[in-house]
XYZ file of N, CA and C in Angstrom:
774
model
N 0.220 59.553 -27.547
C -0.986 60.173 -27.026
C -0.665 61.088 -25.850
N 0.235 60.631 -24.988
C 0.619 61.443 -23.838
C 1.218 62.768 -24.295
N 2.067 62.703 -25.322
C 2.702 63.918 -25.836
C 1.675 64.872 -26.428
N 0.680 64.334 -27.123
C -0.372 65.166 -27.713
C -1.187 65.869 -26.633
N -1.526 65.141 -25.585
C -2.305 65.735 -24.501
C -1.525 66.846 -23.805
N -0.247 66.587 -23.572
C 0.577 67.600 -22.925
C 0.728 68.835 -23.798
N 0.801 68.650 -25.100
C 0.917 69.784 -26.020
C -0.340 70.649 -25.971
N -1.500 69.997 -25.897
C -2.760 70.740 -25.801
C -2.784 71.579 -24.530
N -2.313 70.985 -23.423
C -2.278 71.717 -22.158
C -1.323 72.897 -22.255
N -0.150 72.672 -22.834
C 0.838 73.740 -22.962
C 0.351 74.855 -23.878
N -0.356 74.487 -24.933
C -0.829 75.491 -25.888
C -1.947 76.346 -25.317
N -2.694 75.802 -24.370
C -3.863 76.517 -23.860
C -3.688 77.061 -22.447
N -2.659 76.581 -21.758
C -2.414 77.054 -20.402
C -0.932 77.364 -20.261
N -0.548 77.867 -19.110
C 0.857 78.177 -18.894
C 1.650 76.892 -18.689
N 2.930 76.948 -18.997
C 3.800 75.780 -18.830
C 3.874 75.348 -17.374
N 3.753 76.306 -16.460
C 3.828 75.981 -15.033
C 2.719 75.030 -14.597
N 1.636 75.004 -15.347
C 0.506 74.152 -14.966
C 0.887 72.672 -14.960
N 1.844 72.296 -15.800
C 2.252 70.894 -15.874
C 2.738 70.368 -14.525
N 3.339 71.235 -13.743
C 3.877 70.821 -12.451
C 2.787 70.664 -11.397
N 1.562 71.084 -11.728
C 0.475 71.014 -10.748
C -0.637 70.065 -11.184
N -0.381 69.267 -12.216
C -1.411 68.347 -12.702
C -1.675 67.238 -11.688
N -2.913 66.848 -11.597
C -3.314 65.763 -10.714
C -4.261 64.855 -11.482
N -4.066 63.546 -11.383
C -4.917 62.627 -12.139
C -5.099 61.327 -11.378
N -6.057 60.549 -11.831
C -6.332 59.244 -11.238
C -6.098 58.166 -12.284
N -5.362 57.128 -11.912
C -5.159 55.997 -12.818
C -6.412 55.138 -12.794
N -7.030 54.953 -13.968
C -8.302 54.231 -14.029
C -8.141 52.777 -14.449
N -6.949 52.341 -14.779
C -6.779 50.958 -15.222
C -5.417 50.423 -14.796
N -5.092 50.621 -13.527
C -3.790 50.180 -13.054
C -2.697 51.127 -13.516
N -1.475 50.979 -13.014
C -0.410 51.928 -13.321
C 0.300 51.696 -14.642
N 0.048 50.571 -15.295
C 0.827 50.258 -16.493
C 0.637 51.307 -17.584
N -0.618 51.615 -17.899
C -0.885 52.629 -18.912
C -0.403 53.993 -18.442
N -0.643 54.291 -17.164
C -0.308 55.618 -16.649
C 1.187 55.875 -16.614
N 1.983 54.835 -16.525
C 3.435 55.020 -16.465
C 3.966 55.740 -17.696
N 3.362 55.455 -18.857
C 3.788 56.125 -20.086
C 3.520 57.612 -20.042
N 2.341 57.985 -19.551
C 2.001 59.399 -19.427
C 2.919 60.075 -18.410
N 3.162 59.364 -17.318
C 4.025 59.908 -16.276
C 5.431 60.148 -16.820
N 5.947 59.180 -17.583
C 7.292 59.313 -18.139
C 7.420 60.509 -19.063
N 6.406 60.729 -19.891
C 6.443 61.864 -20.818
C 6.362 63.187 -20.062
N 5.544 63.222 -19.013
C 5.418 64.433 -18.214
C 6.730 64.749 -17.500
N 7.382 63.731 -16.963
C 8.671 63.932 -16.300
C 9.713 64.452 -17.283
N 9.661 63.931 -18.500
C 10.595 64.370 -19.541
C 10.392 65.850 -19.853
N 9.144 66.278 -19.968
C 8.846 67.672 -20.295
C 9.250 68.614 -19.167
N 9.121 68.117 -17.923
C 9.444 68.956 -16.777
C 10.912 68.857 -16.371
N 11.643 67.911 -16.986
C 13.049 67.741 -16.653
C 13.269 67.170 -15.270
N 12.362 66.313 -14.824
C 12.459 65.713 -13.489
C 13.084 64.325 -13.597
N 14.051 64.044 -12.734
C 14.710 62.738 -12.760
C 14.202 61.800 -11.660
N 13.869 62.350 -10.503
C 13.413 61.522 -9.378
C 11.923 61.240 -9.548
N 11.599 60.301 -10.421
C 10.194 60.096 -10.782
C 9.350 59.491 -9.664
N 9.929 58.659 -8.799
C 9.130 58.004 -7.771
C 8.583 58.996 -6.756
N 9.385 60.002 -6.434
C 8.937 60.994 -5.463
C 8.151 62.118 -6.123
N 8.492 62.459 -7.332
C 7.855 63.595 -7.990
C 6.430 63.283 -8.431
N 6.253 62.190 -9.151
C 4.933 61.841 -9.687
C 4.691 60.337 -9.532
N 4.421 59.890 -8.328
C 4.183 58.450 -8.151
C 2.899 58.010 -8.849
N 2.958 56.877 -9.490
C 1.770 56.308 -10.131
C 1.310 55.134 -9.280
N 0.132 55.245 -8.712
C -0.358 54.210 -7.806
C -1.535 53.467 -8.429
N -1.848 52.330 -7.848
C -3.022 51.587 -8.290
C -4.287 52.349 -7.907
N -5.302 52.242 -8.753
C -6.597 52.789 -8.356
C -7.207 51.852 -7.318
N -8.236 52.334 -6.623
C -8.793 51.598 -5.485
C -9.308 50.215 -5.863
N -9.969 50.101 -7.013
C -10.529 48.808 -7.429
C -9.423 47.784 -7.664
N -8.319 48.224 -8.286
C -7.206 47.304 -8.540
C -6.519 46.888 -7.244
N -6.428 47.801 -6.285
C -5.811 47.454 -5.006
C -6.608 46.336 -4.332
N -7.932 46.476 -4.331
C -8.786 45.444 -3.743
C -8.633 44.115 -4.474
N -8.592 44.193 -5.799
C -8.477 42.967 -6.583
C -7.133 42.283 -6.342
N -6.076 43.086 -6.169
C -4.763 42.510 -5.864
C -4.792 41.758 -4.538
N -5.562 42.276 -3.578
C -5.682 41.602 -2.287
C -6.342 40.234 -2.454
N -7.392 40.186 -3.293
C -8.067 38.910 -3.562
C -7.109 37.940 -4.253
N -6.349 38.453 -5.224
C -5.402 37.604 -5.955
C -4.295 37.080 -5.049
N -3.870 37.898 -4.086
C -2.831 37.455 -3.156
C -3.272 36.207 -2.393
N -4.553 36.164 -2.060
C -5.086 34.989 -1.359
C -5.285 33.833 -2.333
N -5.953 34.124 -3.454
C -6.306 33.073 -4.427
C -5.074 32.369 -4.992
N -4.048 33.115 -5.302
C -2.879 32.550 -5.974
C -1.793 32.072 -5.017
N -2.033 32.199 -3.726
C -1.013 31.798 -2.760
C -0.962 30.278 -2.625
N 0.115 29.799 -2.038
C 0.286 28.360 -1.829
C -0.148 27.951 -0.427
N -0.961 28.786 0.189
C -1.473 28.500 1.526
C -2.688 27.583 1.430
N -3.181 27.117 2.571
C -4.394 26.302 2.585
C -5.571 27.081 2.001
N -5.642 28.375 2.332
C -6.731 29.206 1.810
C -6.635 29.344 0.299
N -5.413 29.556 -0.204
C -5.223 29.691 -1.641
C -5.572 28.418 -2.383
N -5.145 27.287 -1.857
C -5.440 26.005 -2.499
C -6.935 25.706 -2.472
N -7.587 26.083 -1.379
C -9.039 25.888 -1.281
C -9.758 26.759 -2.308
N -9.316 28.006 -2.449
C -9.890 28.937 -3.425
C -9.733 28.366 -4.835
N -8.537 27.898 -5.159
C -8.275 27.347 -6.496
C -9.099 26.087 -6.760
N -9.260 25.265 -5.750
C -10.054 24.046 -5.898
C -11.529 24.391 -6.126
N -12.010 25.402 -5.429
C -13.397 25.840 -5.602
C -13.622 26.361 -7.019
N -12.690 27.147 -7.538
C -12.796 27.659 -8.906
C -12.817 26.506 -9.905
N -11.963 25.517 -9.671
C -11.920 24.342 -10.554
C -13.277 23.656 -10.609
N -13.930 23.545 -9.481
C -15.235 22.887 -9.433
C -16.301 23.738 -10.122
N -16.258 25.032 -9.907
C -17.224 25.925 -10.567
C -17.077 25.877 -12.083
N -15.859 25.752 -12.553
C -15.608 25.755 -13.998
C -16.128 24.500 -14.696
N -16.437 23.458 -13.938
C -16.982 22.239 -14.538
C -18.299 22.534 -15.252
N -19.118 23.407 -14.676
C -20.402 23.741 -15.297
C -20.195 24.340 -16.681
N -19.212 25.228 -16.786
C -18.906 25.830 -18.082
C -18.360 24.791 -19.054
N -17.509 23.905 -18.564
C -16.888 22.888 -19.417
C -17.921 21.986 -20.076
N -18.929 21.571 -19.332
C -19.854 20.562 -19.863
C -21.186 21.117 -20.351
N -21.544 22.372 -19.945
C -22.888 22.853 -20.269
C -22.945 24.166 -21.044
N -21.811 24.801 -21.288
C -21.848 26.126 -21.913
C -21.990 26.078 -23.425
N -21.640 24.958 -24.037
C -21.651 24.889 -25.502
C -22.111 23.512 -25.978
N -22.418 23.436 -27.278
C -22.711 22.166 -27.931
C -23.848 21.388 -27.307
N -23.643 20.095 -27.196
C -24.680 19.192 -26.702
C -25.082 19.526 -25.269
N -24.089 19.896 -24.464
C -24.380 20.234 -23.078
C -25.333 21.403 -22.969
N -25.081 22.456 -23.750
C -25.957 23.629 -23.702
C -27.336 23.302 -24.274
N -27.387 22.416 -25.275
C -28.672 22.001 -25.847
C -29.523 21.310 -24.779
N -28.904 20.453 -23.992
C -29.629 19.787 -22.910
C -30.057 20.790 -21.841
N -29.209 21.784 -21.586
C -29.562 22.809 -20.601
C -30.779 23.596 -21.061
N -30.811 23.973 -22.341
C -31.953 24.693 -22.893
C -33.207 23.821 -22.889
N -33.036 22.540 -23.134
C -34.163 21.608 -23.103
C -34.735 21.499 -21.691
N -33.855 21.514 -20.734
C -34.272 21.406 -19.334
C -34.923 22.685 -18.837
N -34.296 23.806 -19.163
C -34.783 25.105 -18.682
C -34.316 26.185 -19.643
N -35.214 26.673 -20.468
C -34.847 27.670 -21.480
C -34.427 28.995 -20.863
N -34.786 29.216 -19.605
C -34.422 30.479 -18.947
C -33.128 30.370 -18.141
N -32.541 29.173 -18.100
C -31.304 28.980 -17.331
C -30.178 29.824 -17.914
N -29.361 30.372 -17.058
C -28.267 31.234 -17.489
C -27.073 30.380 -17.914
N -26.512 30.712 -19.076
C -25.364 29.951 -19.581
C -24.206 30.037 -18.581
N -23.669 28.911 -18.147
C -22.556 28.941 -17.192
C -21.295 29.522 -17.826
N -20.543 30.259 -17.047
C -19.311 30.883 -17.542
C -18.137 30.355 -16.728
N -16.948 30.545 -17.255
C -15.745 30.134 -16.530
C -15.218 31.305 -15.707
N -14.403 30.999 -14.719
C -13.793 32.031 -13.888
C -12.779 32.790 -14.733
N -12.971 34.090 -14.879
C -12.104 34.901 -15.740
C -10.961 35.490 -14.913
N -9.785 34.890 -15.016
C -8.638 35.337 -14.217
C -8.196 36.753 -14.565
N -8.463 37.185 -15.820
C -8.006 38.497 -16.256
C -8.971 39.610 -15.866
N -10.100 39.255 -15.261
C -11.082 40.261 -14.884
C -11.116 40.428 -13.375
N -11.774 41.510 -12.939
C -11.910 41.752 -11.510
C -12.653 40.604 -10.833
N -12.371 40.407 -9.557
C -13.088 39.393 -8.783
C -14.579 39.694 -8.736
N -14.944 40.973 -8.843
C -16.366 41.338 -8.835
C -17.087 40.765 -10.044
N -16.397 40.659 -11.180
C -16.997 40.060 -12.373
C -17.091 38.546 -12.217
N -16.064 37.948 -11.657
C -16.060 36.502 -11.466
C -17.098 36.071 -10.430
N -17.438 36.969 -9.523
C -18.469 36.688 -8.518
C -19.792 36.331 -9.191
N -20.030 36.911 -10.374
C -21.263 36.633 -11.107
C -21.354 35.160 -11.493
N -20.204 34.511 -11.708
C -20.205 33.076 -12.022
C -20.867 32.292 -10.896
N -20.516 32.626 -9.672
C -21.065 31.909 -8.518
C -22.558 32.187 -8.369
N -22.964 33.436 -8.646
C -24.387 33.767 -8.559
C -25.200 32.981 -9.583
N -24.647 32.817 -10.779
C -25.336 32.035 -11.809
C -25.505 30.587 -11.363
N -24.467 30.027 -10.779
C -24.533 28.637 -10.327
C -25.590 28.488 -9.241
N -25.610 29.432 -8.301
C -26.606 29.359 -7.225
C -28.025 29.432 -7.787
N -28.248 30.340 -8.716
C -29.593 30.544 -9.251
C -30.047 29.382 -10.126
N -29.148 28.821 -10.919
C -29.536 27.800 -11.902
C -29.047 26.403 -11.538
N -28.684 26.187 -10.277
C -28.078 24.913 -9.887
C -28.951 23.711 -10.241
N -30.242 23.782 -9.951
C -31.139 22.656 -10.225
C -31.185 22.346 -11.717
N -31.242 23.388 -12.547
C -31.278 23.191 -14.005
C -29.959 22.622 -14.513
N -28.854 23.105 -13.960
C -27.544 22.583 -14.358
C -27.456 21.082 -14.055
N -27.927 20.706 -12.871
C -27.846 19.294 -12.502
C -28.750 18.433 -13.392
N -29.947 18.907 -13.678
C -30.858 18.149 -14.547
C -30.244 17.954 -15.930
N -29.609 19.007 -16.452
C -28.963 18.899 -17.766
C -27.799 17.916 -17.707
N -27.019 17.972 -16.643
C -25.909 17.031 -16.465
C -26.432 15.602 -16.389
N -27.527 15.408 -15.682
C -28.117 14.081 -15.526
C -28.595 13.526 -16.867
N -29.148 14.401 -17.708
C -29.579 13.982 -19.049
C -28.383 13.680 -19.950
N -27.331 14.465 -19.765
C -26.144 14.324 -20.611
C -25.376 13.039 -20.300
N -25.380 12.644 -19.035
C -24.646 11.436 -18.611
C -25.581 10.487 -17.852
N -26.581 9.925 -18.527
C -27.559 9.069 -17.830
C -26.975 7.745 -17.344
N -25.958 7.255 -18.016
C -25.382 5.949 -17.669
C -23.993 6.082 -17.054
N -23.752 7.168 -16.365
C -22.435 7.401 -15.776
C -22.139 6.377 -14.683
N -20.852 6.098 -14.527
C -20.417 5.165 -13.494
C -20.541 5.812 -12.117
N -20.551 4.979 -11.124
C -20.672 5.493 -9.764
C -19.472 6.347 -9.381
N -18.312 6.052 -9.989
C -17.110 6.820 -9.662
C -16.863 7.960 -10.644
N -17.863 8.327 -11.456
C -17.741 9.486 -12.345
C -17.441 10.725 -11.499
N -16.293 11.333 -11.760
C -15.794 12.388 -10.872
C -16.626 13.661 -10.928
N -17.069 14.048 -12.121
C -17.782 15.311 -12.273
C -18.977 15.430 -11.333
N -19.724 14.337 -11.152
C -20.938 14.420 -10.352
C -20.637 14.817 -8.907
N -19.517 14.351 -8.388
C -19.150 14.703 -7.016
C -18.583 16.125 -6.941
N -17.962 16.548 -8.026
C -17.403 17.900 -8.051
C -18.490 18.959 -8.013
N -19.632 18.698 -8.681
C -20.668 19.729 -8.789
C -21.875 19.498 -7.889
N -22.027 18.295 -7.352
C -23.195 18.030 -6.505
C -22.821 17.473 -5.145
N -21.544 17.519 -4.808
C -21.128 17.117 -3.468
C -21.654 18.113 -2.446
N -22.039 17.632 -1.292
C -22.577 18.537 -0.269
C -21.568 19.612 0.111
N -20.279 19.273 0.056
C -19.247 20.250 0.399
C -19.163 21.366 -0.630
N -19.508 21.077 -1.899
C -19.461 22.122 -2.922
C -20.517 23.188 -2.654
N -21.728 22.766 -2.312
C -22.783 23.735 -2.024
C -22.423 24.556 -0.791
N -21.830 23.911 0.186
C -21.395 24.628 1.381
C -20.351 25.688 1.020
N -19.392 25.311 0.182
C -18.368 26.262 -0.261
C -18.979 27.383 -1.090
N -19.893 27.035 -1.993
C -20.519 28.029 -2.861
C -21.210 29.106 -2.043
N -22.027 28.703 -1.089
C -22.760 29.668 -0.273
C -21.817 30.451 0.634
N -20.789 29.786 1.142
C -19.819 30.473 2.000
C -19.039 31.523 1.219
N -18.627 31.203 -0.009
C -17.915 32.174 -0.841
C -18.824 33.345 -1.201
N -20.076 33.068 -1.523
C -21.017 34.143 -1.852
C -21.198 35.079 -0.662
N -21.361 34.521 0.519
C -21.545 35.344 1.720
C -20.279 36.112 2.082
N -19.149 35.425 2.064
C -17.891 36.029 2.511
C -17.414 37.129 1.575
N -17.539 36.895 0.278
C -17.005 37.838 -0.698
C -17.949 38.996 -1.033
N -19.206 38.894 -0.650
C -20.161 39.936 -1.043
C -19.749 41.333 -0.569
N -19.351 41.535 0.703
C -18.937 42.881 1.116
C -17.751 43.410 0.309
N -16.792 42.533 0.001
C -15.618 42.944 -0.778
C -16.026 43.319 -2.198
N -16.884 42.512 -2.802
C -17.340 42.772 -4.172
C -18.155 44.061 -4.232
N -19.018 44.270 -3.251
C -19.812 45.507 -3.216
C -18.901 46.729 -3.133
N -17.867 46.644 -2.305
C -16.919 47.755 -2.188
C -16.141 47.935 -3.481
N -15.750 46.839 -4.113
C -15.003 46.913 -5.364
C -15.819 47.620 -6.446
N -17.101 47.300 -6.518
C -17.973 47.958 -7.494
C -18.113 49.444 -7.175
N -18.152 49.752 -5.895
C -18.315 51.148 -5.475
C -17.104 51.995 -5.848
N -15.911 51.445 -5.668
C -14.705 52.233 -5.922
C -14.281 52.209 -7.388
N -14.994 51.454 -8.240
C -14.665 51.459 -9.666
C -15.094 52.750 -10.351
N -15.900 53.546 -9.675
C -16.291 54.841 -10.228
C -15.051 55.701 -10.448
N -14.941 56.297 -11.631
C -13.737 57.060 -11.980
C -13.537 58.290 -11.104
N -14.620 58.779 -10.487
C -14.474 59.975 -9.656
C -14.246 59.631 -8.180
N -13.945 58.352 -7.902
C -13.677 57.946 -6.520
C -12.174 57.938 -6.264
N -11.663 58.827 -5.406
C -10.217 58.860 -5.134
C -9.784 57.635 -4.339
N -8.520 57.266 -4.473
C -8.029 56.042 -3.856
C -8.110 56.097 -2.336
N -8.037 57.304 -1.744
C -8.060 57.383 -0.287
C -9.413 56.988 0.300
N -10.463 56.955 -0.523
C -11.776 56.522 -0.047
C -11.726 55.071 0.435
N -10.821 54.307 -0.150
C -10.694 52.908 0.238
C -10.305 52.795 1.707
N -9.432 53.670 2.164
C -9.019 53.665 3.571
C -10.187 54.034 4.477
N -11.066 54.880 3.976
C -12.223 55.313 4.758
C -13.263 54.200 4.877
N -13.475 53.470 3.782
C -14.547 52.464 3.746
C -14.095 51.074 4.176
N -12.796 50.772 4.074
C -12.335 49.412 4.332
C -12.582 48.910 5.758
N -12.410 49.725 6.815
C -12.599 49.199 8.174
C -13.944 48.516 8.397
N -15.011 49.041 7.813
C -16.324 48.414 8.003
C -16.384 47.058 7.308
N -15.733 46.942 6.136
C -15.692 45.660 5.427
C -14.856 44.655 6.215
N -13.743 45.123 6.748
C -12.875 44.258 7.556
C -13.624 43.737 8.774
N -14.433 44.605 9.387
C -15.208 44.202 10.562
C -16.227 43.118 10.206
N -16.856 43.247 9.040
C -17.823 42.239 8.595
C -17.151 40.889 8.373
N -15.955 40.912 7.787
C -15.241 39.663 7.515
C -14.736 39.031 8.814
N -14.335 39.860 9.765
C -13.907 39.340 11.064
C -15.089 38.696 11.784
N -16.251 39.324 11.662
C -17.462 38.775 12.274
C -17.823 37.440 11.641
N -17.679 37.356 10.313
C -17.977 36.104 9.610
C -17.073 34.983 10.093
N -15.823 35.323 10.393
C -14.868 34.322 10.863
C -15.151 33.896 12.298
N -15.515 34.863 13.138
C -15.713 34.585 14.561
C -17.092 34.024 14.880
N -18.072 34.296 14.013
C -19.448 33.856 14.278
C -19.956 32.949 13.162
N -19.105 32.049 12.716
C -19.461 31.098 11.657
C -20.407 30.033 12.214
N -21.479 29.653 11.482
C -21.928 30.226 10.203
C -23.042 31.255 10.361
N -23.329 31.660 11.616
C -24.477 32.536 11.876
C -24.404 33.825 11.071
N -23.203 34.378 10.909
C -23.052 35.652 10.213
C -22.993 35.505 8.696
N -23.136 34.281 8.188
C -23.179 34.039 6.743
C -24.607 33.635 6.385
N -25.448 34.579 5.969
C -26.897 34.326 5.835
C -27.284 33.201 4.887
N -26.692 33.156 3.704
C -27.057 32.114 2.738
C -26.702 30.726 3.272
N -25.507 30.611 3.805
C -25.049 29.321 4.315
C -25.814 28.921 5.571
N -25.993 29.859 6.471
C -26.636 29.554 7.745
C -28.071 29.063 7.567
N -28.727 29.564 6.531
C -30.131 29.215 6.284
C -30.311 27.728 5.996
N -29.325 27.102 5.355
C -29.475 25.694 4.946
C -28.382 24.796 5.519
N -27.594 25.328 6.430
C -26.424 24.601 6.934
C -26.771 23.197 7.423
N -27.861 23.060 8.136
C -28.220 21.776 8.720
C -28.575 20.702 7.720
N -28.913 21.102 6.488
C -29.340 20.122 5.482
C -28.291 19.857 4.406
N -27.109 20.409 4.568
C -26.062 20.203 3.563
C -25.258 18.948 3.882
N -25.915 17.821 3.675
C -25.289 16.522 3.919
C -25.626 15.590 2.767
N -24.782 14.618 2.537
C -25.048 13.634 1.485
C -26.393 12.964 1.738
N -27.218 12.898 0.686
C -28.542 12.309 0.809
C -29.634 13.317 1.043
N -29.276 14.513 1.532
C -30.255 15.586 1.697
C -30.406 16.325 0.370
N -31.385 17.206 0.277
C -31.616 17.922 -0.974
C -31.323 19.405 -0.831
N -30.867 19.981 -1.926
C -30.678 21.428 -2.036
C -31.235 21.835 -3.389
N -32.216 22.728 -3.385
C -32.882 23.133 -4.630
C -33.330 21.915 -5.447
N -33.929 20.960 -4.757
C -34.492 19.750 -5.372
C -33.431 18.800 -5.928
N -32.168 19.024 -5.606
C -31.083 18.140 -6.046
C -30.588 17.334 -4.847
N -30.563 16.020 -4.991
C -30.049 15.171 -3.919
C -28.526 15.265 -3.890
N -28.014 15.713 -2.774
C -26.576 15.948 -2.663
C -25.803 14.641 -2.505
N -24.592 14.642 -3.034
C -23.710 13.478 -2.997
C -22.634 13.675 -1.935
N -21.874 12.625 -1.619
C -20.756 12.804 -0.686
C -19.766 13.836 -1.221
N -19.002 14.423 -0.325
C -18.041 15.445 -0.726
C -16.962 14.902 -1.643
N -16.286 15.816 -2.352
C -15.265 15.426 -3.330
C -13.925 16.034 -2.977
N -12.925 15.199 -2.840
C -11.539 15.662 -2.763
C -10.646 14.444 -2.962
N -10.139 14.296 -4.169
C -9.280 13.155 -4.484
C -7.844 13.489 -4.098
N -7.283 12.704 -3.206
C -5.898 12.924 -2.781
C -4.948 11.876 -3.346
N -5.515 10.744 -3.835
C -4.651 9.695 -4.371
C -5.444 8.799 -5.320
N -4.818 8.406 -6.432
C -5.443 7.499 -7.396
C -4.508 6.316 -7.607
N -5.035 5.115 -7.446
C -4.236 3.904 -7.632
C -4.876 3.022 -8.695
N -4.068 2.230 -9.394
C -4.576 1.344 -10.426
C -4.720 2.066 -11.750
N -5.343 1.415 -12.727
C -5.532 2.007 -14.040
C -6.809 1.466 -14.665
N -7.282 2.168 -15.687
C -8.488 1.740 -16.391
C -9.672 1.627 -15.460
N -10.405 0.531 -15.579
C -11.587 0.338 -14.746
C -11.260 -0.137 -13.346
N -9.981 -0.332 -13.045
C -9.577 -0.818 -11.725
C -9.030 0.286 -10.828
N -9.291 1.536 -11.180
C -8.798 2.647 -10.374
C -9.525 2.706 -9.032
N -8.791 3.040 -8.012
C -9.384 3.303 -6.704
C -8.980 4.708 -6.281
N -9.910 5.409 -5.641
C -9.686 6.803 -5.275
C -9.745 6.957 -3.761
N -8.867 7.788 -3.248
C -8.926 8.111 -1.825
C -8.855 9.616 -1.665
C-alpha cells in the first residue's frame, strides 16, 4: 500500500515532493514504520531516525503514560491492577447467562457490565467505571439474587461492595477524568502531537491539586467521603468491610483469611 501511494504522488507531482512530505501517525508508529521504510528506500536515505522519525501520536503517548503506571510493580501500579480486578468481577458474574438474566430482572435499563480492555485506550476503559457508578445498586441487587445463600466469607461480596471499593471507584473517576478528557481531545486526526505539550500543564496542575488537596479537589469522592464506611449506605447499598486478602490458611471450609 505504501508503494502504491508513493507511486500516485510521483505520477502526479514532482519527485522532489517526496522529500517534503509531512504526515501524522494515527495509530501508533507500528503501521507508519512500513510507510516510512518505503519512503526512505525511494529517496535513498540510510539515516532513517534523523531523516524521517516516526513518533507516537498524542493519544498513544498519553495512553503509554497511563500504562507505565498501571503495569508497574510500584504500590500505585499494584493498586491500579487490584482495582481493575475488582471492577472485572461485575463482568464475570453479571454480563452473561444467569447473571445477566437476574440483572435484567432487577433493572431492565441497567447497563451490561464490561471488562477492562487492556488493548484499548484508557479513555475507553474509563467507561467501565462510569457504568459501575451508574448501575451499582442494580448490580448489587442482581448479585444478591444470584447468591442468596452465600457464606459470610464469600469473597466476591467484599470485592464489589466493600467501602474501600466505592472510595477507589470515585477516586479513580475523579483523578482520571482530566486525563481521559485530554485523551479524547487529542484523538482527533487533525490534532498535531505538539498540542499535547501545550495542553498538558493544565492537566498536570489539576492532578497535583488533587494530590495536595485530597479529597476536597475530588468532587465525586468528597461529596460522600464521610459515609463510605462499613454499615453505611451508598446508592441504597449497605457497604461491607474493605477487601484485601494478604494470606489464606487452612483448606476447604476451614480457611481463614487475613
